[in-house]
XYZ file of C-alpha atoms in Angstrom:
573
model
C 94.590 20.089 162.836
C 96.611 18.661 159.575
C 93.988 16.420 159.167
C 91.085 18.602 159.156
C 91.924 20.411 155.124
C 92.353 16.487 153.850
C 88.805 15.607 155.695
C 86.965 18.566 154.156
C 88.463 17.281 150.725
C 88.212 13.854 151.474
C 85.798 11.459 149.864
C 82.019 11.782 150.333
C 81.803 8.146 151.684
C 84.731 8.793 154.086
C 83.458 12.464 155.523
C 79.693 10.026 156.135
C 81.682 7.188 158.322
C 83.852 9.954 160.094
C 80.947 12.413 161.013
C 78.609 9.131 161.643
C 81.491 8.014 164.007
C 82.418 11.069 165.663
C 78.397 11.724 166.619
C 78.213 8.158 167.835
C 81.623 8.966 169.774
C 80.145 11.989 171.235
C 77.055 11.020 172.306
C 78.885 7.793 174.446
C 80.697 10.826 176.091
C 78.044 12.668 176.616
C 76.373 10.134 178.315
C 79.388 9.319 180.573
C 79.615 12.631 181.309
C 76.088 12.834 182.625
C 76.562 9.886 184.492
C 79.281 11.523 186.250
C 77.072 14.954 186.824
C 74.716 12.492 188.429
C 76.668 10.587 190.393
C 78.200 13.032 191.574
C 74.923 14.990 192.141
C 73.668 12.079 194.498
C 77.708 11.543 196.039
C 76.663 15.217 197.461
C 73.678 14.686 198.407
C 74.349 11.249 200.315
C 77.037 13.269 202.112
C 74.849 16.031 203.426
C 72.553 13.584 204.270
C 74.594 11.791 206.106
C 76.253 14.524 207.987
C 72.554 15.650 208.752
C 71.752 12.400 210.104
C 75.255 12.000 212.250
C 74.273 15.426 213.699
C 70.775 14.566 214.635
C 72.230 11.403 216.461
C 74.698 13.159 217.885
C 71.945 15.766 219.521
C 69.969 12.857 220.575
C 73.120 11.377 222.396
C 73.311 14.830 224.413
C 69.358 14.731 224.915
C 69.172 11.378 225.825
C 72.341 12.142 228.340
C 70.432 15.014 229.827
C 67.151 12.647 230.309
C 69.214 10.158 231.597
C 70.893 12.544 234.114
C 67.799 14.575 235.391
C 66.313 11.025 235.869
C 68.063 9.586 237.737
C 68.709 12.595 240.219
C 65.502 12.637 239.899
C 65.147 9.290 241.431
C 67.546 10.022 244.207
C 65.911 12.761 245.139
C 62.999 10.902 245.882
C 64.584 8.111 247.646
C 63.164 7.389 251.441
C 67.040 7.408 252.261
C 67.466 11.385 252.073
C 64.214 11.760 253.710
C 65.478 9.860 256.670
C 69.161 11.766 256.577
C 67.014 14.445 257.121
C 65.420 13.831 260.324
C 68.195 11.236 261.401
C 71.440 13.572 262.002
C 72.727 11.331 264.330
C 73.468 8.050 262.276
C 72.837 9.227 258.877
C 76.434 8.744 258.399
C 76.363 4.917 258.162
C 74.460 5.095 255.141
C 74.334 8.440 253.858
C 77.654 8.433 252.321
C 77.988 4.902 250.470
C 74.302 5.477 248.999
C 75.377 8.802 247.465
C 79.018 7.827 246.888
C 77.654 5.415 244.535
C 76.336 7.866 242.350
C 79.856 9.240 240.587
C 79.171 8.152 237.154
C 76.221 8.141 235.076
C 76.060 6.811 231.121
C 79.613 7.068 232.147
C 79.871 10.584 232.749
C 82.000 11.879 235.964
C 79.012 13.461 238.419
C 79.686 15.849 241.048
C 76.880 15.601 243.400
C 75.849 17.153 247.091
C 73.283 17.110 249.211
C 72.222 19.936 251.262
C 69.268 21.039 254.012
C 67.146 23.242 253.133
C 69.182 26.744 253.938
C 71.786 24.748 251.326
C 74.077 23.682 253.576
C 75.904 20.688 252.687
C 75.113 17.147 254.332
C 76.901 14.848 251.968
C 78.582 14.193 248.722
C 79.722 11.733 246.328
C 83.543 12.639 246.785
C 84.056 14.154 243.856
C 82.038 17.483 244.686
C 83.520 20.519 244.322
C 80.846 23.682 244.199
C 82.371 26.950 244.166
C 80.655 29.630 246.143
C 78.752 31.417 242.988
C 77.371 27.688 242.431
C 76.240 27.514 246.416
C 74.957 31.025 246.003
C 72.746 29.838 242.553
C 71.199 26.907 244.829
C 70.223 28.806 247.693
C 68.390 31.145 245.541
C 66.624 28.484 244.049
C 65.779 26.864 247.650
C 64.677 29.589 248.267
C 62.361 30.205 244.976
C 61.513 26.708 245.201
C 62.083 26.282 241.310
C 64.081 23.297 240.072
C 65.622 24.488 237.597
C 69.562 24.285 235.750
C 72.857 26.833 234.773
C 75.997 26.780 233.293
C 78.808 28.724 234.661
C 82.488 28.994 233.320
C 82.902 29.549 229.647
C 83.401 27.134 226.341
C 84.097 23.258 226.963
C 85.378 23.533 230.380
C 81.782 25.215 231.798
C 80.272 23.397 234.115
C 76.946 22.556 233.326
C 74.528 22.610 237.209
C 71.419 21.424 238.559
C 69.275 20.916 241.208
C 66.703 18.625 242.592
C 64.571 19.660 245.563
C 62.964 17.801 248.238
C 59.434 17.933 248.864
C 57.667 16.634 251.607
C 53.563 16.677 251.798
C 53.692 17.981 255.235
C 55.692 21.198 253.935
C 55.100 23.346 250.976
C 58.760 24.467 250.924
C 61.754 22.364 249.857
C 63.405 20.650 253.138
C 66.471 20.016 250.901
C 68.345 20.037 247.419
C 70.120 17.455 245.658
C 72.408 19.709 243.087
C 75.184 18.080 240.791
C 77.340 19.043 237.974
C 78.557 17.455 234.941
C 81.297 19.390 232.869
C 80.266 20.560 229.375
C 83.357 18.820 227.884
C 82.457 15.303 229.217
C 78.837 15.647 227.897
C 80.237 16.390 223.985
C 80.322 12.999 221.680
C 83.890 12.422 219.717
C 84.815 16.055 218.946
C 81.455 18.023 218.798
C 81.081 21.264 220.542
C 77.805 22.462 222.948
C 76.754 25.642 222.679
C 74.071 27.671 224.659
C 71.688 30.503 225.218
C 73.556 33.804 226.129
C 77.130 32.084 225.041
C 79.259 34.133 222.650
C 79.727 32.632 219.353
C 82.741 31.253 218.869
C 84.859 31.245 215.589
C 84.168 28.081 213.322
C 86.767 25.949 212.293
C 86.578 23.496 209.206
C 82.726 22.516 207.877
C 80.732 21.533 210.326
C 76.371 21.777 210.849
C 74.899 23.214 214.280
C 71.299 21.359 215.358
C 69.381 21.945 218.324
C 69.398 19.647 221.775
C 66.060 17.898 222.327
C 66.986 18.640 226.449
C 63.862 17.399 228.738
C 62.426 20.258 230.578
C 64.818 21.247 233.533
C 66.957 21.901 230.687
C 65.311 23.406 228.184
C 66.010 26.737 229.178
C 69.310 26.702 228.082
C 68.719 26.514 224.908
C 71.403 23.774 223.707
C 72.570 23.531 220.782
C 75.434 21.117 219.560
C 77.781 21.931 216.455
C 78.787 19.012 214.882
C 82.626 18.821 213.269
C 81.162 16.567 209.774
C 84.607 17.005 208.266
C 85.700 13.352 209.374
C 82.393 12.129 207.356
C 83.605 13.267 204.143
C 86.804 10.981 204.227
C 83.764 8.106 204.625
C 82.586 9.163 201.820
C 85.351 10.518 199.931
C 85.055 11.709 196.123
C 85.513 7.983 194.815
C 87.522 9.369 191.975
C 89.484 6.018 191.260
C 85.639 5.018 190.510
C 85.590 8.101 187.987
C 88.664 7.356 186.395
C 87.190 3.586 186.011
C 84.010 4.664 184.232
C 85.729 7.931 182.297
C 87.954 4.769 180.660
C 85.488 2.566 180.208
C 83.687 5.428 178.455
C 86.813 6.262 176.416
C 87.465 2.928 175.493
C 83.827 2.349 174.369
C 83.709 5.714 172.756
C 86.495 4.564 170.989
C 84.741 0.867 169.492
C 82.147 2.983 169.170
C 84.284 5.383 166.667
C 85.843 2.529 164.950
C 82.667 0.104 164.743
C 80.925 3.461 163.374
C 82.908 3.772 160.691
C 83.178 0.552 159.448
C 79.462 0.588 159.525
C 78.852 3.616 157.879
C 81.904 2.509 154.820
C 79.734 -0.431 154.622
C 76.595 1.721 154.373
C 78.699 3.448 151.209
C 80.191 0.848 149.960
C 77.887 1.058 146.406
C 79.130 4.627 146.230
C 82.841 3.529 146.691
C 82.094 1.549 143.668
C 80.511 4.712 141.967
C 83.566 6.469 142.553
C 85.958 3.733 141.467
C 84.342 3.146 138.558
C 84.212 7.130 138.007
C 88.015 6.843 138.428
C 88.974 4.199 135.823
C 86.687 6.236 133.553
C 89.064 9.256 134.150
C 91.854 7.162 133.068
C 91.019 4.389 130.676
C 88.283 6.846 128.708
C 84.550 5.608 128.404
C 84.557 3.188 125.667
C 83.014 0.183 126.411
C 82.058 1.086 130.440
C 79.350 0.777 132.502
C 78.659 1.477 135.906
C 76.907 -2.010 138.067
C 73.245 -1.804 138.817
C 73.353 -3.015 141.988
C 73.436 -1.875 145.647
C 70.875 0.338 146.799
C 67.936 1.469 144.991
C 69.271 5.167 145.298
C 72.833 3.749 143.939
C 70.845 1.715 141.046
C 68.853 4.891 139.995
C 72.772 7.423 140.368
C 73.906 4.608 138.391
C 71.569 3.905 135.143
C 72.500 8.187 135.394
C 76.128 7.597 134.933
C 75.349 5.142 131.989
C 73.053 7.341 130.531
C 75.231 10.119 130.016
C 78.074 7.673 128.945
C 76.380 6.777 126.443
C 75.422 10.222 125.377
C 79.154 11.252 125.720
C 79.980 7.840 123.585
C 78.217 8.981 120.583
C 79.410 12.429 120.870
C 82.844 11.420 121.057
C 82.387 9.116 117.948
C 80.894 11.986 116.108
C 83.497 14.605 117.335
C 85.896 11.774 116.350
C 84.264 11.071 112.846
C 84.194 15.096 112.517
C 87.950 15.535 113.366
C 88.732 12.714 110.623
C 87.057 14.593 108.321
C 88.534 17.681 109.445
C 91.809 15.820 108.928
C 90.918 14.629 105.800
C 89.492 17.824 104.303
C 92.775 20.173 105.335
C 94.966 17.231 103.555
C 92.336 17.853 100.526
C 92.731 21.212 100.762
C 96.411 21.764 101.004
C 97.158 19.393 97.974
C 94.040 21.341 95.978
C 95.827 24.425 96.823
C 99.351 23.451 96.198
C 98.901 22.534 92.517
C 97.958 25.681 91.526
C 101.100 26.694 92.855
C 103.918 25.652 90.933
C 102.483 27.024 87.411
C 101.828 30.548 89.481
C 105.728 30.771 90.333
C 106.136 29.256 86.636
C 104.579 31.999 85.140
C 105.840 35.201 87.807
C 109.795 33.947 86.916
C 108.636 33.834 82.987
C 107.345 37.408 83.443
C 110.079 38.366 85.302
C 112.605 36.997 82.470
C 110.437 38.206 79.140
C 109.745 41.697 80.701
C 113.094 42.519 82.482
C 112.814 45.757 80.623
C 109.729 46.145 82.010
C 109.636 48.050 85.346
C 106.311 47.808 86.230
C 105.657 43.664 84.774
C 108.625 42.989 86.684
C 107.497 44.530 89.927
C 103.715 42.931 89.442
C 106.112 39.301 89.027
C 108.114 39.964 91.860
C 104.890 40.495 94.233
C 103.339 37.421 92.712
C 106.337 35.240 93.650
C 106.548 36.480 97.346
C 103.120 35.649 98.039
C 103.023 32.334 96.264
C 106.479 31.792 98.965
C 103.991 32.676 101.443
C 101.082 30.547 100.366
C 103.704 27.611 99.734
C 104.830 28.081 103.552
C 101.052 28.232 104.713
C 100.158 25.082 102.487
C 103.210 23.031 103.505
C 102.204 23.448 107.323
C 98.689 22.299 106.390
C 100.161 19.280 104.794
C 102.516 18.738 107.616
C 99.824 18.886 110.794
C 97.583 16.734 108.487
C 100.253 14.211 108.664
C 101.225 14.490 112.442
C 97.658 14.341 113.099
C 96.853 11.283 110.871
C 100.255 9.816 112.240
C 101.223 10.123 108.899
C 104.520 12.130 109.549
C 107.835 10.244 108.855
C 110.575 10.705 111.387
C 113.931 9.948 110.012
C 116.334 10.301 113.533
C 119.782 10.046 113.267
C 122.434 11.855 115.602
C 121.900 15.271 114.931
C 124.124 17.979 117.200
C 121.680 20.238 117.977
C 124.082 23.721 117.800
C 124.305 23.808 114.052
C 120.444 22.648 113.970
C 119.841 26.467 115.516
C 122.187 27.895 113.585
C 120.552 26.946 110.333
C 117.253 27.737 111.541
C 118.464 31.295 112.673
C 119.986 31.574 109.059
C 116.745 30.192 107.916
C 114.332 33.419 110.034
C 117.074 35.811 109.306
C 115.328 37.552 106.715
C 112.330 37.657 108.631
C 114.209 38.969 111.746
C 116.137 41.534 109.976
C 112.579 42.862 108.306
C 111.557 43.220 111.537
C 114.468 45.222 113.130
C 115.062 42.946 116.214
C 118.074 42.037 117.874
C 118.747 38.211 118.262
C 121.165 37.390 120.524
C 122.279 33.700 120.406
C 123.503 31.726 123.479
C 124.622 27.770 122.613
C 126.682 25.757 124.578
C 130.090 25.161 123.960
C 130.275 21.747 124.202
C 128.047 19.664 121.454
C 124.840 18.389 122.154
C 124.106 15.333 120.414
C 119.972 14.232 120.044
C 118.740 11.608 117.734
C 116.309 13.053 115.815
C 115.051 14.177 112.269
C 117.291 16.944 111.058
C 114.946 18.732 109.502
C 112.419 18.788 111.649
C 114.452 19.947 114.233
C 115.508 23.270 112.083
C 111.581 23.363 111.675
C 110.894 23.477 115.032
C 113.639 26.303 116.101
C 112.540 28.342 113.041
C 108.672 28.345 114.057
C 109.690 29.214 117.533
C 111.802 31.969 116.025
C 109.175 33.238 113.433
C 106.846 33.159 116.096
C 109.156 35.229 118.607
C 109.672 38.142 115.566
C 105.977 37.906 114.724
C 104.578 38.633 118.001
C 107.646 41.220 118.912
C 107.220 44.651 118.177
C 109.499 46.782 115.729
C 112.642 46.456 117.228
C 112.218 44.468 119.915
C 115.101 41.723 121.866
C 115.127 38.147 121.289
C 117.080 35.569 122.627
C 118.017 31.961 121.603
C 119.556 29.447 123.872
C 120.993 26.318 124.242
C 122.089 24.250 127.388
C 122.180 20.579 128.691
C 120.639 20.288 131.992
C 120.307 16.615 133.782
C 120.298 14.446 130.681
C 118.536 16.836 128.328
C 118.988 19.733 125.653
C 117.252 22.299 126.494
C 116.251 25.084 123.971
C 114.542 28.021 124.682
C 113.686 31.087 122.944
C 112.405 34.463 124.662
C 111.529 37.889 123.332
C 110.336 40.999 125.168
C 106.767 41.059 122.774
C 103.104 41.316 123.747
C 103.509 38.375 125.583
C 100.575 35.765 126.233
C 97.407 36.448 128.303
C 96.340 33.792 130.950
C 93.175 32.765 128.812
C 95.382 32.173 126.206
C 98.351 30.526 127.573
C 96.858 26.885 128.343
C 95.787 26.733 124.646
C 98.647 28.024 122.688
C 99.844 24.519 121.538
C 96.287 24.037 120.276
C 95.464 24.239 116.489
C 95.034 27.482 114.867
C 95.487 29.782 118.361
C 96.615 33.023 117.938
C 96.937 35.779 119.990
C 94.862 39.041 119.500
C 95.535 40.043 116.222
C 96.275 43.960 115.017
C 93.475 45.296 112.892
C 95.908 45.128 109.504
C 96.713 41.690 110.573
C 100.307 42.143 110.336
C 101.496 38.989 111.682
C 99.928 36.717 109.208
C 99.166 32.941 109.441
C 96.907 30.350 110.122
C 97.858 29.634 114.350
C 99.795 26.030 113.075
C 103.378 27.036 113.655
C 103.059 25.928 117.404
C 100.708 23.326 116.993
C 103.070 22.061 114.579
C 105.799 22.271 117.189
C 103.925 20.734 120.547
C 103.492 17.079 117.666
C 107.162 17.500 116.512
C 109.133 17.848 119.990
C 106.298 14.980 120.695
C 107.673 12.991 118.051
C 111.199 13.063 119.088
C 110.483 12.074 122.893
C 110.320 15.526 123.835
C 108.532 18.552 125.797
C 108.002 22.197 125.073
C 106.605 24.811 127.419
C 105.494 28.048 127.411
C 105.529 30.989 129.799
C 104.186 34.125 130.553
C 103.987 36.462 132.875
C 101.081 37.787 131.112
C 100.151 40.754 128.395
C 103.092 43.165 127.373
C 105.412 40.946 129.287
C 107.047 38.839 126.421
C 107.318 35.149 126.499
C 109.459 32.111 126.802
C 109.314 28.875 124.942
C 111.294 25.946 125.767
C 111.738 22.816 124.622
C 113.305 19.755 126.509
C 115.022 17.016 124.441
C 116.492 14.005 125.937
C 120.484 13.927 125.009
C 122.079 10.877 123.061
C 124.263 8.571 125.265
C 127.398 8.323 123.463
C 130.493 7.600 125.343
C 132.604 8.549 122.276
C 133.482 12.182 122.146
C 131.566 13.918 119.624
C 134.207 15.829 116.431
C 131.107 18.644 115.704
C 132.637 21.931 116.206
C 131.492 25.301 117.485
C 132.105 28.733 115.918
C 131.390 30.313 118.881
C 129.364 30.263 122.582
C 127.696 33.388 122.043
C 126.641 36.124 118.928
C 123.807 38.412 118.111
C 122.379 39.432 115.485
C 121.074 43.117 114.384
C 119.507 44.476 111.772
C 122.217 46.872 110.608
């Protein structure tokens, strides 16, 4: 299951050779799996089969029994020697007896067999007779019908199974005597079969087993035979060969599994020009598109995607040498522009402090002079931060790092915003570290980044409002950041804050001023010094954070700066 979410977001060429695979894989089981159905199918169908045709051979056994039986009474009946013991009383007994003994088995069967006259009365036997009287009664009525015909007394297996040949004579239309014998029902049954007849109650069955009729010949066929035939020996001949199964179910795995792995290769081969695609797309992502190209070669579908990539590459190459040519002038024109505007303003101040001086007297000149002079501050400070991201972004900007501890860095940048905090009525509250952190950097471009963050922090803070400054030295590195309770920064706006001239919604009197370069300014100075800054957010009316992450100088010398204090504030009183 874990590796289902990486599939679905796997590459193109590698969802192909698995799903190429896995169908390939699947149909090889399907397969086997039909093969087993089917073998399986005819494994049932041999078996009823067979335990149809053991049944049927079994029957005939029984028939061909009976035949044999009836025959060969048949036989004796006819014989000239009970025609003579007949007539003969007087010696019959020389050669009555032997002929008949001789007649005790037959296919192997025990016989019970008597001969009688024709009121039934018994002349000789085989020695193994034993007629009860309901069995002399049954021939005497059939001497007397003069029908040869068979019966089955006693019940189940151990019945007795009866019949009767009669002698005819062509001087006599009535039987002058009967040859009747017995077989027992039991004896007649192959291996563990069971006969059943016409009339008998039906007796419970036990294990799976088939029931066919008796072909008897036609002294029997009144019975109505039938002979149930246990087939649950024949299905240990032809067991479920699942050894067999388990043979073909691995073979199947084992192919299904080639099959997996040969598909996959195949089908990666098959994508192997749009591997390359997507390689190529990757160093593009990381070493930019100058100079580029994706192969023409592969597969005409491949060749045309590919002459696509170029294409736009090429588009995006001029664009990005025009946006590039466009962002030098850009450059260019905001240096222009910041020098242009910053000569104007030293003669301005000039003239507002001669004013100032010549009309002290003056209310009004003086209050005109002291207007002029705040705003021509203000232009100076918007001007200078022109000048300044028109040097970071022309890699202009000198950096002049020495070890700098990093406290009294914020504590001359908080002196520096005071004013501007104190206009504002917050309430700063201060946090540094007792213990000095030492960074090598550029002095004054350190107080220049705290003091942006700070103005920034009052700017975009309400009347009033709480901010906090804080330093601490966490795993190798100064960290600095600076909070407030203000509007905050939306979620639009907080991946873009760092870019040039972003500024959050502004009021309709556009009381906070400036041109959005304070934290531009910041992102290329922290950038300068090895650094990081961050901000966060937890959206609009929820205030913000900003901190910055310095790496700390490695000094194994204790450091002499001092600290006034860990923690003060600062209200507007």
């Amino acid at each position: 299951m874990k590796a289902w979410p990486t599939l679905r977001t796997g590459s193109l060429t590698q969802r192909f050779a698995f799903a190429s695979a896995v169908l390939a894989a699947a149909a090889v089981l399907l397969v086997a799996a039909a093969s087993f159905w089917l073998v399986n199918r005819q494994h049932t169908s041999a078996l009823a089969l067979l335990q149809q045709r053991e049944a049927a051979f079994q029957a005939g056994t029984v028939a061909d029994m009976l035949t044999t039986l009836a025959s060969r009474m048949n036989e004796v009946a006819d014989s000239p020697i009970l025609a003579t013991a007949l007539v003969d009383s007087a010696g019959r007994e020389t050669y009555l007896a032997p002929f008949i003994g001789g007649l005790r088995q037959i296919d192997g069967i025990p016989v019970q067999v008597l001969f009688t006259d024709f009121e039934g009365k018994p002349i000789a036997g085989n020695g193994l007779e034993r007629f009860d009287q309901a069995q002399l009664d049954w021939l005497r009525a059939r001497i007397d019908q003069g029908v040869e015909s068979a019966a089955i007394f006693g019940l189940g297996q151990d019945a007795d199974l009866v019949g009767v040949a009669l002698l005819r004579y062509s001087r006599t239309n009535t039987p002058e005597g009967a040859l009747v014998y017995k077989v027992r029902i039991r004896d007649m049954r192959p291996g563990t079969s069971t006969l059943a007849w016409k009339g008998q109650a039906a007796a419970p069955q036990q294990g799976p087993g088939l029931e066919v009729p008796v072909k008897a010949p036609p002294l029997f066929a009144d019975l109505g035979l039938r002979l149930r035939v246990d087939t649950s020996e024949l299905g240990h001949l032809l067991a479920t060969p699942w050894t067999q199964y388990s043979l073909i179910g691995g073979i199947a795995a084992l192919i299904a599994v080639l099959v997996f792995l040969l598909g996959t290769r195949f089908s990666l081969g098959l994508t192997q020009d749009l591997r390359k695609l997507e390689q190529f797309a990757g160093r593009i992502g990381q070493e930019g598109i100058d100079g580029q190209r994706a192969e023409l070669a592969g597969s005409s579908e491949t060749i045309t995607l590919a002459r696509a990539i170029n294409g736009m590459l090429d588009r995006l190459h001029r664009q990005q040498e025009h946006l590039q040519q466009e962002h030098q002038r850009k450059d260019e024109f905001l240096a222009m522009l910041a020098h242009e505007l910053r000569n104007p303003l030293a003669p301005i101040s000039s003239a507002a402090q001669l004013l100032r001086m010549l009309f002290a007297s003056e209310p009004r000149i003086k209050q005109a002079s002291e207007v002029i002079s705040r705003q021509v501050t203000h232009m100076t400070h918007l001007v200078d931060d022109l000048l300044d991201v028109s040097r970071v972004s022309r890699g202009l900007a000198t950096i002049n790092k020495v070890e700098v501890e990093l406290g009294a860095v914020l504590r001359e940048a908080v002196e520096q915003i005071a004013p501007v905090i104190d206009a504002r009525g917050h309430h700063l509250t201060v946090d540094i570290a007792a213990q000095a952190t030492p960074v090598c950097g550029d002095r004054t471009r350190l107080i220049q980044v705290a003091a942006n963050l700070l103005n920034n922090a009052a700017k975009y803070t309400p009347e009033g409002g709480e901010l906090r400054l804080s330093l601490q030295q966490q795993e190798g590195m100064a960290v600095l950041r600076v909070q407030d309770n203000g509007i905050g920064i939306g979620p639009d706006l907080l991946p873009v804050v760092f870019d040039l001239f972003t500024q959050a919604q502004r009021t309709p009197d556009r009381a906070q001023g400036g041109l959005g370069l304070g934290l531009a300014l910041v992102k290329k100075l922290v950038e300068l010094h090895g650094g990081t800054v961050e901000a966060h957010s937890a959206g609009a009316g929820q205030g913000s954070t900003f901190t910055v992450r310095l790496p700390l100088l490695r000094d194994d010398q204790p450091h002499t700066h001092g600290v006034r204090s860990d923690i003060w504030t600062r209200a507007q009183p």
